[in-house]
Amino acid sequence: MGQTFSEKILGKRAGQKVKAGDIVVVSPDRILSHDNTAAIINEFRKLGISQVRDPEKLVIVLDHVVPASSEKYAQNHKIIREFVREQRVRNFFDINHGICHQVLSEHGLAAPGTIVIGADSHTTTYGAFGAFSVGVGRSEVASVWATDELWLRVPETIKINLEGQLPPWVYAKDIILKIIGDQGADKANYQAVEFSGPGAKALSLASRMVLCNMAAEMGAKNAYFHPDKKVFDFFQELGISDYEVVTSDEDAQYSEVINLNLDKLEPQVACPHTVDNVRPVSEVEGLPFHQALIGTCTNGRLEDLEVAAQILRGKKVHPQVRVLIIPASQKELLKALEKGLIKIFNESGCVVINPGCGPCLGAHQGVLAPGEVALSTANRNFRGRMGSRDSFIYLASPATVAASAIEGRIKDPRKCLL
Amino acid sequence: MKGKVWKYGDNVNTDVIFPGKYTYSPLTPEEMAQHALEDLDPEFARQVRPGDIIVAGRNFGCGSSREQAAICLKAAGVQAIIARSFARIFFRNAINQGLPVFVQEEVVAGLNQGDEVDLELEKGELVAGGKRWLLPPLPLMVLKIIKAGGLIPYTRQKLADSREDEKKRT
């Protein structure tokens, strides 16, 4: 009987043949942390050792509150910078880089067939490159820094077959919102999700990252796309070739196979306060809102900014709506700048903010007041997530958010006459 | 140990358990406890007592990987959480903080907000209103971590033991 990607890679790394449900101990290739590194350092100091076992594996990115918005956050960053120097962590990315998942990806630190663990739930993102990537907590990261090993339960895998082709103005974000809405926020709890089929193959790497990123919102432990030429070309451009691709066998056993035809997919919107409260855009059209956010680790890449700029070009955002644009990284910002997108955003009345997590988790740069409504390209709409517990968050694609920003109300992007 | 039930529904996420705006401030566990479940039930932090348990529906702890969600509940005195299911990172975090978590459907169906319960963790037994429930036994690895008081003390001991072994060998 064949094996899934997750069974194969965990078995290979644990040095034994495994099947879903087994517990294995593995040594990860990369260990990611962000602003929470200070809290991890605090735990690490309690372990009675002074040196991280393998500092080459650590990837530390400051992204959650950058630049520091208060003395407390500044102190937090200072502790991290000192630790990075002390432990000689080479893969440290200070506030001038971007969101951890984008930065780690664009530096090629999540190659096919590698294992990445991260103290962040959206660590699932690197499945887009054929890596096994999984989120854990802080104590766990501190412990792995010290021991270089982690126990994992080999997950069962749900296969999601994407058939057909996306219609115009419908995107990866709509696919994953549709899946989460249909299947529920705990559908893939403890399990892996494998995206396959012609609809998956057709997606760009940036779009695959959207699906893998948000697989976390259906409870998935990790996500996976079969690496193809797009992935190989991406790593070749970075000059990285020392990786071994791991793929699911043809006859692998899946816990479930879900089929989704993309041909007739509509733009989707997740309504407050859960990500699985999803409606087609037609059902929420006309809803007024106060703030739009285009960015985050889900939808802050060039292809997202391009779509938004295409819609906003030559138009003005609605006077009662504040529109925040936050590119996912400095690299994506530079590309957007060179293509003239930033000028378009500026002229249409958007506020362009430095790359980082921004207000997505309610820490700074545009938090919501009681009663306010946000329309965002982020991955979460939990109560209080972006500020007041009495505010409301709707999630949609960059196209839907941009079209709605002009209207001041939620709008179907397919109605944009271009 | 005796306590009271705090009952919640499905998909209690980590943002309502411990809001993101506090996540990157270095707070003590006791300070974190003051914000526990703030955005879901502001009464909780004010009235929770040591020994109380949380009983919840599906997917408890979904969302962010923030470990404070487990830390703040433990520091608030929560003895255990019993739910229909847990989100996987929260499940690991709770164990890593030495906070026992159980999946037991019948307990969730049978207990209500404010019920008085007596939980004997060692025996895996819960008594409430004259009824007795058995909790599923925890895997050995998990028990070891909980007994040690969490993953950090557990790893600390493991590292000390391996240094000791090393010394004996040389």
mmCIF file of C-alpha atoms in Angstrom, chain A residues 26-163:
data_model
loop_
_atom_site.group_PDB
_atom_site.id
_atom_site.type_symbol
_atom_site.label_atom_id
_atom_site.label_comp_id
_atom_site.label_asym_id
_atom_site.label_seq_id
_atom_site.Cartn_x
_atom_site.Cartn_y
_atom_site.Cartn_z
ATOM 1 C CA VAL A 26 12.124 13.962 14.121
ATOM 2 C CA SER A 27 14.776 16.623 13.840
ATOM 3 C CA PRO A 28 13.437 19.626 11.894
ATOM 4 C CA ASP A 29 15.395 21.511 9.214
ATOM 5 C CA ARG A 30 14.136 24.955 10.143
ATOM 6 C CA ILE A 31 12.726 26.374 13.364
ATOM 7 C CA LEU A 32 10.805 29.603 12.832
ATOM 8 C CA SER A 33 9.840 32.209 15.391
ATOM 9 C CA HIS A 34 8.941 35.892 15.218
ATOM 10 C CA ASP A 35 8.278 38.597 17.804
ATOM 11 C CA ASN A 36 7.385 35.765 20.150
ATOM 12 C CA THR A 37 11.090 34.819 20.173
ATOM 13 C CA ALA A 38 11.550 36.886 23.364
ATOM 14 C CA ALA A 39 9.025 34.690 25.164
ATOM 15 C CA ILE A 40 10.740 31.589 23.741
ATOM 16 C CA ILE A 41 14.126 32.843 24.968
ATOM 17 C CA ASN A 42 12.564 33.202 28.400
ATOM 18 C CA GLU A 43 11.546 29.517 28.325
ATOM 19 C CA PHE A 44 14.878 28.453 26.823
ATOM 20 C CA ARG A 45 16.760 30.098 29.739
ATOM 21 C CA LYS A 46 14.909 27.805 32.160
ATOM 22 C CA LEU A 47 16.359 24.687 30.531
ATOM 23 C CA GLY A 48 19.738 24.895 32.225
ATOM 24 C CA ILE A 49 21.818 25.143 29.053
ATOM 25 C CA SER A 50 23.327 28.190 27.393
ATOM 26 C CA GLN A 51 23.677 27.263 23.720
ATOM 27 C CA VAL A 52 21.083 26.513 21.079
ATOM 28 C CA ARG A 53 21.860 23.068 19.676
ATOM 29 C CA ASP A 54 22.048 24.119 16.015
ATOM 30 C CA PRO A 55 21.737 27.883 15.403
ATOM 31 C CA GLU A 56 21.832 27.283 11.620
ATOM 32 C CA LYS A 57 18.298 25.904 11.872
ATOM 33 C CA LEU A 58 16.826 28.954 13.541
ATOM 34 C CA VAL A 59 14.931 31.472 11.448
ATOM 35 C CA ILE A 60 13.871 34.572 13.364
ATOM 36 C CA VAL A 61 11.814 37.292 11.704
ATOM 37 C CA LEU A 62 10.558 40.445 13.412
ATOM 38 C CA ASP A 63 7.175 41.115 11.845
ATOM 39 C CA HIS A 64 4.304 41.310 14.308
ATOM 40 C CA VAL A 65 4.762 44.829 15.631
ATOM 41 C CA VAL A 66 7.331 46.523 13.395
ATOM 42 C CA PRO A 67 8.706 49.063 13.968
ATOM 43 C CA ALA A 68 8.029 48.772 17.705
ATOM 44 C CA SER A 69 4.946 50.764 18.658
ATOM 45 C CA SER A 70 5.627 51.013 22.392
ATOM 46 C CA GLU A 71 8.444 50.740 24.884
ATOM 47 C CA LYS A 72 7.346 47.200 25.737
ATOM 48 C CA TYR A 73 7.554 46.030 22.128
ATOM 49 C CA ALA A 74 10.886 47.840 21.720
ATOM 50 C CA GLN A 75 12.274 45.975 24.713
ATOM 51 C CA ASN A 76 10.938 42.739 23.258
ATOM 52 C CA HIS A 77 12.797 43.333 19.984
ATOM 53 C CA LYS A 78 15.955 44.346 21.848
ATOM 54 C CA ILE A 79 16.014 41.062 23.785
ATOM 55 C CA ILE A 80 15.668 39.162 20.493
ATOM 56 C CA ARG A 81 18.477 41.084 18.741
ATOM 57 C CA GLU A 82 20.828 40.442 21.667
ATOM 58 C CA PHE A 83 20.008 36.739 21.635
ATOM 59 C CA VAL A 84 20.567 36.551 17.874
ATOM 60 C CA ARG A 85 24.080 37.997 18.318
ATOM 61 C CA GLU A 86 24.846 35.823 21.322
ATOM 62 C CA GLN A 87 23.763 32.583 19.600
ATOM 63 C CA ARG A 88 25.094 33.574 16.168
ATOM 64 C CA VAL A 89 21.757 33.085 14.418
ATOM 65 C CA ARG A 90 22.462 33.760 10.766
ATOM 66 C CA ASN A 91 18.893 33.700 9.499
ATOM 67 C CA PHE A 92 17.718 36.721 11.415
ATOM 68 C CA PHE A 93 15.465 39.193 9.621
ATOM 69 C CA ASP A 94 15.005 42.501 11.368
ATOM 70 C CA ILE A 95 12.074 44.890 10.879
ATOM 71 C CA ASN A 96 13.121 45.777 7.329
ATOM 72 C CA HIS A 97 12.109 42.449 5.749
ATOM 73 C CA GLY A 98 8.451 41.569 6.128
ATOM 74 C CA ILE A 99 6.080 38.885 7.361
ATOM 75 C CA CYS A 100 7.809 35.719 8.525
ATOM 76 C CA HIS A 101 5.997 33.324 6.178
ATOM 77 C CA GLN A 102 6.792 35.458 3.154
ATOM 78 C CA VAL A 103 10.406 36.137 4.204
ATOM 79 C CA LEU A 104 11.189 32.493 4.969
ATOM 80 C CA SER A 105 9.643 31.485 1.644
ATOM 81 C CA GLU A 106 11.408 34.037 -0.521
ATOM 82 C CA HIS A 107 14.788 33.109 0.966
ATOM 83 C CA GLY A 108 14.217 29.501 -0.063
ATOM 84 C CA LEU A 109 14.318 28.255 3.524
ATOM 85 C CA ALA A 110 11.396 25.863 3.005
ATOM 86 C CA ALA A 111 12.632 23.627 0.186
ATOM 87 C CA PRO A 112 10.692 20.562 -0.998
ATOM 88 C CA GLY A 113 11.116 17.586 1.301
ATOM 89 C CA THR A 114 12.262 19.622 4.301
ATOM 90 C CA ILE A 115 10.627 19.835 7.727
ATOM 91 C CA VAL A 116 9.855 23.297 9.066
ATOM 92 C CA ILE A 117 8.367 23.924 12.465
ATOM 93 C CA GLY A 118 7.262 27.357 13.548
ATOM 94 C CA ALA A 119 5.844 29.081 16.595
ATOM 95 C CA ASP A 120 3.019 30.365 14.448
ATOM 96 C CA SER A 121 -0.179 28.681 13.376
ATOM 97 C CA HIS A 122 0.203 29.721 9.733
ATOM 98 C CA THR A 123 3.443 27.753 9.402
ATOM 99 C CA THR A 124 1.309 25.469 7.204
ATOM 100 C CA THR A 125 2.111 27.925 4.355
ATOM 101 C CA TYR A 126 5.258 26.084 3.167
ATOM 102 C CA GLY A 127 3.271 23.109 1.929
ATOM 103 C CA ALA A 128 3.098 25.245 -1.219
ATOM 104 C CA PHE A 129 6.730 24.252 -1.863
ATOM 105 C CA GLY A 130 6.315 20.603 -0.888
ATOM 106 C CA ALA A 131 7.755 21.067 2.605
ATOM 107 C CA PHE A 132 6.288 19.463 5.730
ATOM 108 C CA SER A 133 5.567 22.505 7.842
ATOM 109 C CA VAL A 134 3.714 22.599 11.089
ATOM 110 C CA GLY A 135 2.897 25.130 13.800
ATOM 111 C CA VAL A 136 3.738 24.530 17.443
ATOM 112 C CA GLY A 137 3.790 26.573 20.656
ATOM 113 C CA ARG A 138 6.530 28.487 22.402
ATOM 114 C CA SER A 139 7.665 25.930 24.992
ATOM 115 C CA GLU A 140 7.934 23.451 22.190
ATOM 116 C CA VAL A 141 10.233 25.707 20.162
ATOM 117 C CA ALA A 142 12.398 26.410 23.226
ATOM 118 C CA SER A 143 12.630 22.687 23.793
ATOM 119 C CA VAL A 144 13.551 21.981 20.153
ATOM 120 C CA TRP A 145 16.227 24.699 20.241
ATOM 121 C CA ALA A 146 17.778 22.703 23.086
ATOM 122 C CA THR A 147 17.231 19.113 21.984
ATOM 123 C CA ASP A 148 16.896 19.373 18.200
ATOM 124 C CA GLU A 149 14.004 16.956 18.280
ATOM 125 C CA LEU A 150 10.237 17.020 18.329
ATOM 126 C CA TRP A 151 7.537 14.378 18.595
ATOM 127 C CA LEU A 152 4.812 14.389 15.992
ATOM 128 C CA ARG A 153 1.800 12.239 15.331
ATOM 129 C CA VAL A 154 1.788 11.166 11.694
ATOM 130 C CA PRO A 155 -1.368 12.771 10.337
ATOM 131 C CA GLU A 156 -4.069 11.238 8.185
ATOM 132 C CA THR A 157 -4.529 13.151 4.940
ATOM 133 C CA ILE A 158 -7.591 14.691 3.333
ATOM 134 C CA LYS A 159 -7.163 15.067 -0.410
ATOM 135 C CA ILE A 160 -8.830 18.044 -2.044
ATOM 136 C CA ASN A 161 -9.172 17.706 -5.801
ATOM 137 C CA LEU A 162 -9.580 20.977 -7.615
ATOM 138 C CA GLU A 163 -11.252 20.410 -10.959
#
